[in-house]
Amino acid sequence: MRQYSDHVDGGDWELTNKKLPAMLAVCESATLQKRLLKRFRGLDDFKLRTTTKAELPTSDAEDYIWQPTSEPEARLKLSSIS
């Protein structure tokens, strides 16, 4: 994740002329999820979406379980992430 973030921040991705892909992270706990969201908050170009391991077994692609770093209070469904 750090290398991906550094790559984005360094402007190297712009040289590819391609859209930056989203990165999905499944966190072991809500505490870890909060740390990740805090660590990458404010990096709008860094498309990290997080959820917890506990939320996965009971969800499908249409459930709103993915949190973006740009808006930690928001929830997204998998099919809306690009």
Short mmCIF file of N, CA and C in Angstrom, two decimals:
data_model
loop_
_atom_site.label_atom_id
_atom_site.label_comp_id
_atom_site.label_asym_id
_atom_site.label_seq_id
_atom_site.Cartn_x
_atom_site.Cartn_y
_atom_site.Cartn_z
N MET A 1 0.81 -1.18 0.00
CA MET A 1 0.00 0.00 0.00
C MET A 1 0.86 1.26 0.00
N ARG A 2 1.93 1.20 0.75
CA ARG A 2 2.79 2.37 0.81
C ARG A 2 3.42 2.65 -0.55
N GLN A 3 3.86 1.60 -1.23
CA GLN A 3 4.46 1.78 -2.55
C GLN A 3 3.43 2.33 -3.54
N TYR A 4 2.23 1.84 -3.46
CA TYR A 4 1.14 2.32 -4.32
C TYR A 4 0.89 3.80 -4.05
N SER A 5 0.82 4.15 -2.77
CA SER A 5 0.61 5.54 -2.37
C SER A 5 1.75 6.43 -2.85
N ASP A 6 2.98 5.98 -2.68
CA ASP A 6 4.15 6.74 -3.12
C ASP A 6 4.13 6.93 -4.64
N HIS A 7 3.73 5.88 -5.34
CA HIS A 7 3.65 5.93 -6.80
C HIS A 7 2.65 6.99 -7.25
N VAL A 8 1.51 7.03 -6.58
CA VAL A 8 0.48 8.02 -6.89
C VAL A 8 0.96 9.43 -6.54
N ASP A 9 1.48 9.59 -5.33
CA ASP A 9 1.93 10.91 -4.87
C ASP A 9 3.08 11.45 -5.69
N GLY A 10 3.94 10.57 -6.18
CA GLY A 10 5.10 11.00 -6.94
C GLY A 10 4.78 11.44 -8.35
N GLY A 11 3.53 11.22 -8.79
CA GLY A 11 3.14 11.63 -10.13
C GLY A 11 3.51 10.63 -11.20
N ASP A 12 4.09 9.50 -10.81
CA ASP A 12 4.50 8.50 -11.80
C ASP A 12 3.31 7.94 -12.57
N TRP A 13 2.17 7.84 -11.89
CA TRP A 13 1.01 7.23 -12.54
C TRP A 13 0.53 8.08 -13.71
N GLU A 14 0.66 9.39 -13.59
CA GLU A 14 0.21 10.29 -14.65
C GLU A 14 0.90 10.00 -15.97
N LEU A 15 2.11 9.48 -15.91
CA LEU A 15 2.86 9.17 -17.13
C LEU A 15 2.22 8.05 -17.95
N THR A 16 1.39 7.23 -17.30
CA THR A 16 0.76 6.11 -17.99
C THR A 16 -0.47 6.54 -18.80
N ASN A 17 -0.99 7.74 -18.51
CA ASN A 17 -2.20 8.23 -19.16
C ASN A 17 -3.39 7.28 -18.99
N LYS A 18 -3.43 6.59 -17.87
CA LYS A 18 -4.53 5.67 -17.57
C LYS A 18 -5.17 6.06 -16.25
N LYS A 19 -6.43 5.67 -16.09
CA LYS A 19 -7.16 5.94 -14.87
C LYS A 19 -6.56 5.11 -13.72
N LEU A 20 -6.41 5.74 -12.58
CA LEU A 20 -5.87 5.06 -11.41
C LEU A 20 -6.86 4.02 -10.90
N PRO A 21 -6.45 2.77 -10.75
CA PRO A 21 -7.38 1.74 -10.27
C PRO A 21 -7.64 1.88 -8.77
N ALA A 22 -8.80 1.42 -8.36
CA ALA A 22 -9.14 1.40 -6.94
C ALA A 22 -8.46 0.21 -6.28
N MET A 23 -8.12 0.37 -5.01
CA MET A 23 -7.54 -0.71 -4.22
C MET A 23 -8.52 -1.05 -3.11
N LEU A 24 -8.83 -2.34 -2.96
CA LEU A 24 -9.73 -2.80 -1.92
C LEU A 24 -8.92 -3.46 -0.81
N ALA A 25 -9.23 -3.11 0.44
CA ALA A 25 -8.55 -3.69 1.58
C ALA A 25 -9.58 -4.27 2.55
N VAL A 26 -9.41 -5.54 2.88
CA VAL A 26 -10.26 -6.18 3.88
C VAL A 26 -9.46 -6.23 5.17
N CYS A 27 -9.95 -5.52 6.17
CA CYS A 27 -9.24 -5.39 7.44
C CYS A 27 -9.70 -6.45 8.43
N GLU A 28 -8.76 -6.93 9.21
CA GLU A 28 -9.04 -7.93 10.23
C GLU A 28 -10.00 -7.40 11.30
N SER A 29 -9.91 -6.11 11.58
CA SER A 29 -10.75 -5.53 12.64
C SER A 29 -11.16 -4.10 12.26
N ALA A 30 -12.16 -3.59 12.97
CA ALA A 30 -12.59 -2.20 12.77
C ALA A 30 -11.49 -1.24 13.19
N THR A 31 -10.70 -1.62 14.17
CA THR A 31 -9.59 -0.78 14.62
C THR A 31 -8.56 -0.60 13.51
N LEU A 32 -8.20 -1.68 12.85
CA LEU A 32 -7.26 -1.61 11.74
C LEU A 32 -7.85 -0.78 10.60
N GLN A 33 -9.13 -0.96 10.34
CA GLN A 33 -9.79 -0.19 9.30
C GLN A 33 -9.69 1.31 9.60
N LYS A 34 -9.94 1.70 10.83
CA LYS A 34 -9.85 3.11 11.21
C LYS A 34 -8.44 3.64 11.02
N ARG A 35 -7.43 2.82 11.35
CA ARG A 35 -6.04 3.25 11.16
C ARG A 35 -5.72 3.48 9.69
N LEU A 36 -6.17 2.57 8.84
CA LEU A 36 -5.94 2.73 7.40
C LEU A 36 -6.63 3.97 6.86
N LEU A 37 -7.88 4.16 7.27
CA LEU A 37 -8.62 5.33 6.80
C LEU A 37 -7.93 6.61 7.24
N LYS A 38 -7.43 6.62 8.46
CA LYS A 38 -6.74 7.81 8.97
C LYS A 38 -5.42 8.02 8.23
N ARG A 39 -4.68 6.95 8.00
CA ARG A 39 -3.36 7.03 7.34
C ARG A 39 -3.47 7.59 5.92
N PHE A 40 -4.50 7.20 5.20
CA PHE A 40 -4.61 7.57 3.79
C PHE A 40 -5.65 8.67 3.54
N ARG A 41 -6.24 9.23 4.58
CA ARG A 41 -7.21 10.33 4.43
C ARG A 41 -6.52 11.53 3.79
N GLY A 42 -7.24 12.18 2.93
CA GLY A 42 -6.70 13.37 2.28
C GLY A 42 -5.96 13.09 0.98
N LEU A 43 -5.71 11.84 0.69
CA LEU A 43 -5.06 11.49 -0.58
C LEU A 43 -6.17 11.13 -1.57
N ASP A 44 -6.77 12.15 -2.14
CA ASP A 44 -7.94 11.95 -2.99
C ASP A 44 -7.66 11.08 -4.21
N ASP A 45 -6.45 11.15 -4.74
CA ASP A 45 -6.12 10.34 -5.91
C ASP A 45 -5.90 8.87 -5.56
N PHE A 46 -5.63 8.62 -4.30
CA PHE A 46 -5.39 7.25 -3.83
C PHE A 46 -6.74 6.61 -3.54
N LYS A 47 -7.20 5.76 -4.43
CA LYS A 47 -8.54 5.20 -4.34
C LYS A 47 -8.57 3.92 -3.51
N LEU A 48 -8.40 4.08 -2.21
CA LEU A 48 -8.46 2.95 -1.29
C LEU A 48 -9.87 2.85 -0.71
N ARG A 49 -10.42 1.65 -0.75
CA ARG A 49 -11.73 1.37 -0.17
C ARG A 49 -11.54 0.24 0.82
N THR A 50 -12.10 0.38 2.02
CA THR A 50 -11.89 -0.62 3.06
C THR A 50 -13.21 -1.19 3.57
N THR A 51 -13.12 -2.39 4.10
CA THR A 51 -14.21 -3.03 4.82
C THR A 51 -13.57 -3.94 5.86
N THR A 52 -14.39 -4.58 6.67
CA THR A 52 -13.85 -5.50 7.67
C THR A 52 -14.17 -6.94 7.29
N LYS A 53 -13.36 -7.82 7.81
CA LYS A 53 -13.53 -9.25 7.57
C LYS A 53 -14.92 -9.72 8.02
N ALA A 54 -15.42 -9.13 9.08
CA ALA A 54 -16.73 -9.52 9.62
C ALA A 54 -17.88 -9.16 8.68
N GLU A 55 -17.71 -8.12 7.87
CA GLU A 55 -18.80 -7.69 6.98
C GLU A 55 -18.91 -8.52 5.70
N LEU A 56 -17.83 -9.17 5.31
CA LEU A 56 -17.83 -9.90 4.03
C LEU A 56 -18.77 -11.10 3.95
N PRO A 57 -18.80 -12.00 4.94
CA PRO A 57 -19.61 -13.21 4.79
C PRO A 57 -21.10 -12.96 4.61
N THR A 58 -21.59 -11.85 5.12
CA THR A 58 -23.03 -11.59 5.06
C THR A 58 -23.41 -10.56 4.00
N SER A 59 -22.49 -10.25 3.12
CA SER A 59 -22.78 -9.21 2.13
C SER A 59 -22.62 -9.73 0.71
N ASP A 60 -23.16 -8.93 -0.22
CA ASP A 60 -22.95 -9.21 -1.64
C ASP A 60 -22.54 -7.92 -2.33
N ALA A 61 -22.41 -7.92 -3.63
CA ALA A 61 -21.90 -6.76 -4.37
C ALA A 61 -22.80 -5.54 -4.26
N GLU A 62 -24.04 -5.72 -3.87
CA GLU A 62 -24.97 -4.59 -3.78
C GLU A 62 -25.09 -4.02 -2.37
N ASP A 63 -24.38 -4.59 -1.40
CA ASP A 63 -24.40 -4.06 -0.04
C ASP A 63 -23.38 -2.94 0.10
N TYR A 64 -23.72 -1.97 0.88
CA TYR A 64 -22.86 -0.79 1.09
C TYR A 64 -21.91 -1.05 2.26
N ILE A 65 -20.78 -1.71 1.97
CA ILE A 65 -19.83 -2.06 3.03
C ILE A 65 -18.45 -1.44 2.83
N TRP A 66 -18.20 -0.81 1.70
CA TRP A 66 -16.87 -0.28 1.39
C TRP A 66 -16.77 1.20 1.74
N GLN A 67 -15.77 1.54 2.54
CA GLN A 67 -15.56 2.93 2.96
C GLN A 67 -14.40 3.54 2.19
N PRO A 68 -14.63 4.71 1.55
CA PRO A 68 -13.53 5.38 0.86
C PRO A 68 -12.71 6.23 1.84
N THR A 69 -11.43 6.36 1.56
CA THR A 69 -10.58 7.18 2.43
C THR A 69 -10.95 8.65 2.34
N SER A 70 -11.48 9.06 1.21
CA SER A 70 -11.84 10.47 1.04
C SER A 70 -13.07 10.86 1.86
N GLU A 71 -13.93 9.90 2.16
CA GLU A 71 -15.14 10.15 2.95
C GLU A 71 -15.37 8.95 3.87
N PRO A 72 -14.67 8.86 5.00
CA PRO A 72 -14.76 7.68 5.87
C PRO A 72 -16.17 7.37 6.39
N GLU A 73 -17.05 8.37 6.43
CA GLU A 73 -18.40 8.12 6.91
C GLU A 73 -19.30 7.55 5.81
N ALA A 74 -18.87 7.68 4.58
CA ALA A 74 -19.66 7.19 3.45
C ALA A 74 -19.50 5.68 3.30
N ARG A 75 -20.45 5.07 2.67
CA ARG A 75 -20.39 3.65 2.35
C ARG A 75 -20.72 3.46 0.87
N LEU A 76 -19.99 2.58 0.22
CA LEU A 76 -20.18 2.31 -1.20
C LEU A 76 -20.50 0.83 -1.40
N LYS A 77 -21.18 0.53 -2.49
CA LYS A 77 -21.36 -0.87 -2.85
C LYS A 77 -20.27 -1.23 -3.86
N LEU A 78 -19.92 -2.49 -3.92
CA LEU A 78 -18.83 -2.95 -4.76
C LEU A 78 -19.05 -2.58 -6.22
N SER A 79 -20.26 -2.71 -6.70
CA SER A 79 -20.53 -2.43 -8.11
C SER A 79 -20.35 -0.96 -8.48
N SER A 80 -20.26 -0.07 -7.50
CA SER A 80 -20.08 1.35 -7.81
C SER A 80 -18.61 1.79 -7.75
N ILE A 81 -17.74 0.88 -7.37
CA ILE A 81 -16.31 1.21 -7.25
C ILE A 81 -15.63 1.02 -8.59
N SER A 82 -14.92 2.06 -9.01
CA SER A 82 -14.15 1.93 -10.27
C SER A 82 -12.81 2.60 -10.11
#
